[in-house]
mmCIF file of C-alpha atoms (C1' of nucleotides) in Angstrom:
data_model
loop_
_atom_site.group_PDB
_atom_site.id
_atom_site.type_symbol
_atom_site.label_atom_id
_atom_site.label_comp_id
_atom_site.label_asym_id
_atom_site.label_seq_id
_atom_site.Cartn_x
_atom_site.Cartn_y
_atom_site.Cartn_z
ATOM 1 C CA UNK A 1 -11.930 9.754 18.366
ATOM 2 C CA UNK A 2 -11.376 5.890 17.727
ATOM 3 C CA UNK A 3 -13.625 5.440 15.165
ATOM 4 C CA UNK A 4 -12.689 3.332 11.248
ATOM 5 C CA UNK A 5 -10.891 6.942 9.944
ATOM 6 C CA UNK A 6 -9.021 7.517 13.059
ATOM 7 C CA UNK A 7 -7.476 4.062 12.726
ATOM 8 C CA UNK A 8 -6.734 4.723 9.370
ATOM 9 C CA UNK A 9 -5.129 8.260 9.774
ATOM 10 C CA UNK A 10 -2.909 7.013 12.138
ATOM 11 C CA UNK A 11 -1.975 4.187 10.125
ATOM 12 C CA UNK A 12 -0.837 6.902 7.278
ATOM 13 C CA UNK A 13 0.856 9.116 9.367
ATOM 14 C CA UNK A 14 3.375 6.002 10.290
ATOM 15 C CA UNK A 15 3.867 5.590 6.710
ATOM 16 C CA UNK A 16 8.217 6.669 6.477
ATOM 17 C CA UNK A 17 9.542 9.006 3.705
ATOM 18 C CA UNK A 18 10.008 7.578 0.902
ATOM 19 C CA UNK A 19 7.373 4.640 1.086
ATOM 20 C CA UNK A 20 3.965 3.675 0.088
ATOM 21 C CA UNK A 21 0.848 1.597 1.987
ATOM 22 C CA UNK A 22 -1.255 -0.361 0.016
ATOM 23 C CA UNK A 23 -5.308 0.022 1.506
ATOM 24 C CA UNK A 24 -5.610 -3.646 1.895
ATOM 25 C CA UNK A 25 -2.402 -3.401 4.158
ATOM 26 C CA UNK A 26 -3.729 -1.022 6.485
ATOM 27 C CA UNK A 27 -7.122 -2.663 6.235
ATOM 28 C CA UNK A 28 -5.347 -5.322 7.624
ATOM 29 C CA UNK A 29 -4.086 -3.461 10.297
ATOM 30 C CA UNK A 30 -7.168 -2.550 11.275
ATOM 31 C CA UNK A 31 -8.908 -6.042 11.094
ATOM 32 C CA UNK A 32 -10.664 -5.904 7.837
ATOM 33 C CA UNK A 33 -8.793 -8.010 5.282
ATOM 34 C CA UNK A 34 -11.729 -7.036 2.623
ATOM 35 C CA UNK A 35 -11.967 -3.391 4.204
ATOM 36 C CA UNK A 36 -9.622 -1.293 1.295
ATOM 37 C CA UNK A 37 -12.704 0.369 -0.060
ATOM 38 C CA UNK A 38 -13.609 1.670 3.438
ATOM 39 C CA UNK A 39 -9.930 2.700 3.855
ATOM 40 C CA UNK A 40 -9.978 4.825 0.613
ATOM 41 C CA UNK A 41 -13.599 6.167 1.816
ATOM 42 C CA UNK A 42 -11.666 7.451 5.214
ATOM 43 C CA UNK A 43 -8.525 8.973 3.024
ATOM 44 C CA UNK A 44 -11.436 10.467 0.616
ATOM 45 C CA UNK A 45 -12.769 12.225 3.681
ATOM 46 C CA UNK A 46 -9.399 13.074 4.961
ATOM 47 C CA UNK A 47 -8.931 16.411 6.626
ATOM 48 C CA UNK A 48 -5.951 18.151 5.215
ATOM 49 C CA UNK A 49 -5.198 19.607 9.268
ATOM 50 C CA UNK A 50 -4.056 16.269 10.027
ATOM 51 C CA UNK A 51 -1.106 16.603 7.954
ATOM 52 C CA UNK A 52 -1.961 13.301 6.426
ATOM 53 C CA UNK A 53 0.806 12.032 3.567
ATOM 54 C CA UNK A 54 -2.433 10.531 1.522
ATOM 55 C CA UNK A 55 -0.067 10.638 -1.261
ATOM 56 C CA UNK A 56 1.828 8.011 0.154
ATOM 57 C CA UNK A 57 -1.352 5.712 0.097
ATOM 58 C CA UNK A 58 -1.505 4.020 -3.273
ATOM 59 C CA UNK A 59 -3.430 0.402 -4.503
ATOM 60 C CA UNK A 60 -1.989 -3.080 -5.108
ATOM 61 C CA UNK A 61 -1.489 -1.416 -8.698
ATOM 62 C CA UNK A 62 0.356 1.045 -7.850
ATOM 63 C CA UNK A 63 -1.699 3.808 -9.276
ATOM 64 C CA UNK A 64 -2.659 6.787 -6.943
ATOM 65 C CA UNK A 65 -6.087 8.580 -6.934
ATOM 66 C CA UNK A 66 -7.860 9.341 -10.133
ATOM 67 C CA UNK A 67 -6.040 12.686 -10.025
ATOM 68 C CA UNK A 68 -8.569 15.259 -9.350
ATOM 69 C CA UNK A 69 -8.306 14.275 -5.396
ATOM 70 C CA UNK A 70 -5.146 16.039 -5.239
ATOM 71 C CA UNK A 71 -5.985 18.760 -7.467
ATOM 72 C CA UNK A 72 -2.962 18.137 -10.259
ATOM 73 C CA UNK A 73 -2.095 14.463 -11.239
ATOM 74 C CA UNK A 74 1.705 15.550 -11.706
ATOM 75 C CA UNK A 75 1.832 17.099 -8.620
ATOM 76 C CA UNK A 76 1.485 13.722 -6.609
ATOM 77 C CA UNK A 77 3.808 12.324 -9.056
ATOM 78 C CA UNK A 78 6.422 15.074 -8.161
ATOM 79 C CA UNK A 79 6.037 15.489 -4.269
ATOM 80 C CA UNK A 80 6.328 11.172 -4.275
ATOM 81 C CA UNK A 81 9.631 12.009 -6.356
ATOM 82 C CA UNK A 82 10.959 14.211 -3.644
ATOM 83 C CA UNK A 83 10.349 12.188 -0.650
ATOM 84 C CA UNK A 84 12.397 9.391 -3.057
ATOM 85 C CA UNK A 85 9.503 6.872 -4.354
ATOM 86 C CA UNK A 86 10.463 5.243 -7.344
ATOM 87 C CA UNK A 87 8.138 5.612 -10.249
ATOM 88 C CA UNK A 88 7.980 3.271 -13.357
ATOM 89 C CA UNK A 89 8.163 4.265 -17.107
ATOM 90 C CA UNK A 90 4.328 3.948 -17.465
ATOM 91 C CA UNK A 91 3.608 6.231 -14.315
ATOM 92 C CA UNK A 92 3.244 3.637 -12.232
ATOM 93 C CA UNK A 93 4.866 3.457 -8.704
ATOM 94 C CA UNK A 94 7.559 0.639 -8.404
ATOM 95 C CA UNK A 95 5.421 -0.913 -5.599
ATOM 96 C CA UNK A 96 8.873 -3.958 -5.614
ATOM 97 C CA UNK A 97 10.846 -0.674 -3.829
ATOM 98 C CA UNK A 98 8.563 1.484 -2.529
ATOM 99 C CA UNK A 99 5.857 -0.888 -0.905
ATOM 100 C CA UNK A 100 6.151 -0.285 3.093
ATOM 101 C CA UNK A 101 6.140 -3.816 4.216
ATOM 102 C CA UNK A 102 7.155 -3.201 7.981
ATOM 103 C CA UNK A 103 3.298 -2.798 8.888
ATOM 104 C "C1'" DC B 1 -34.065 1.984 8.397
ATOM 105 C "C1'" DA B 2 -32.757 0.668 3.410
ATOM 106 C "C1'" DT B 3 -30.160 1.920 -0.750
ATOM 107 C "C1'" DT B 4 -26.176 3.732 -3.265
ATOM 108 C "C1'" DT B 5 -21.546 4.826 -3.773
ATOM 109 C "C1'" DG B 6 -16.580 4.593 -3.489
ATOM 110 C "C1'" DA B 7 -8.921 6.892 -3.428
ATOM 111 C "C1'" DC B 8 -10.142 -1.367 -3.709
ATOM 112 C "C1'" DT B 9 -9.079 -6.555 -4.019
ATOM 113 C "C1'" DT B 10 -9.631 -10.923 -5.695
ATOM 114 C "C1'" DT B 11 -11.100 -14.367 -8.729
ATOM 115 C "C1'" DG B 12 -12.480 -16.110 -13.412
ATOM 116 C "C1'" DA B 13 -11.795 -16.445 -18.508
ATOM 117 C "C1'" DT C 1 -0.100 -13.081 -18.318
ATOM 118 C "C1'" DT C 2 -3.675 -9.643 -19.214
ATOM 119 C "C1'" DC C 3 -8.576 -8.086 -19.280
ATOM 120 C "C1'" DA C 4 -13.204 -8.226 -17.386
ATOM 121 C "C1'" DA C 5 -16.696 -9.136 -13.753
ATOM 122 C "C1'" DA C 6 -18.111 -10.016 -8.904
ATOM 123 C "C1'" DG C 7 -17.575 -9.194 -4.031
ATOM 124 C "C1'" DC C 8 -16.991 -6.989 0.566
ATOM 125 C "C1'" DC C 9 -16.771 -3.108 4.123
ATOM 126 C "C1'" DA C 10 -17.973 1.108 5.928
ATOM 127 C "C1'" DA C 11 -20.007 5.689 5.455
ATOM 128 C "C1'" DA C 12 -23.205 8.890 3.272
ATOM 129 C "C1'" DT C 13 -27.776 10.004 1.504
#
DNA sequence: CATTTGACTTTGA
DNA sequence: TTCAAAGCCAAAT
């Protein structure tokens, strides 16, 4: 399977402990400068067998999903905590530390 | 086959 | 600098 989600998917799973991808990044990867939507369309349809650190996946704001997606919003929050991503005062994550730039 | 939607980004005021 | 609107890409309906 080498289709748009595939690409992405195996863009996430190289994401290291501790870090976060922004979607335009990994659109990039992938060719499509303007393709972040898609990329969040692919992570929406993620399968959850592919072990797939979607949590680690955040926007050039540094906000996660609307919440829901993972089921609790504090939950993201905490398992980001663990794997040692820094988060602001406001909830935000400190995308100056925790951005992955080695794409 | 055409339209709508979506876990976004960028540009304008 | 911050807030609001437009734009683009791919998949689903």
């Amino acid at each position: 399977m080498d289709n748009f989600f595939e690409l992405v998917y195996k863009i996430v799973e190289t994401i290291p402990e501790g870090k976060v991808v922004s979607y335009v990044q990994i659109a990039r990867a992938l060719g499509k400068p303007r393709g972040a939507r898609a990329v969040g369309y692919a992570m929406r349809v993620a399968p959850s067998n592919r072990n797939l650190p979607c949590h680690r996946v955040v926007n050039q704001k540094g906000s996660l999903a609307p919440s829901h997606v993972f089921g609790d919003e504090q939950m993201q929050r905490l398992r980001l905590e663990s794997e040692g991503v820094l988060f602001l005062l406001n909830g935000f994550i400190d995308m100056k530390q925790s951005q992955w730039k080695d794409l």
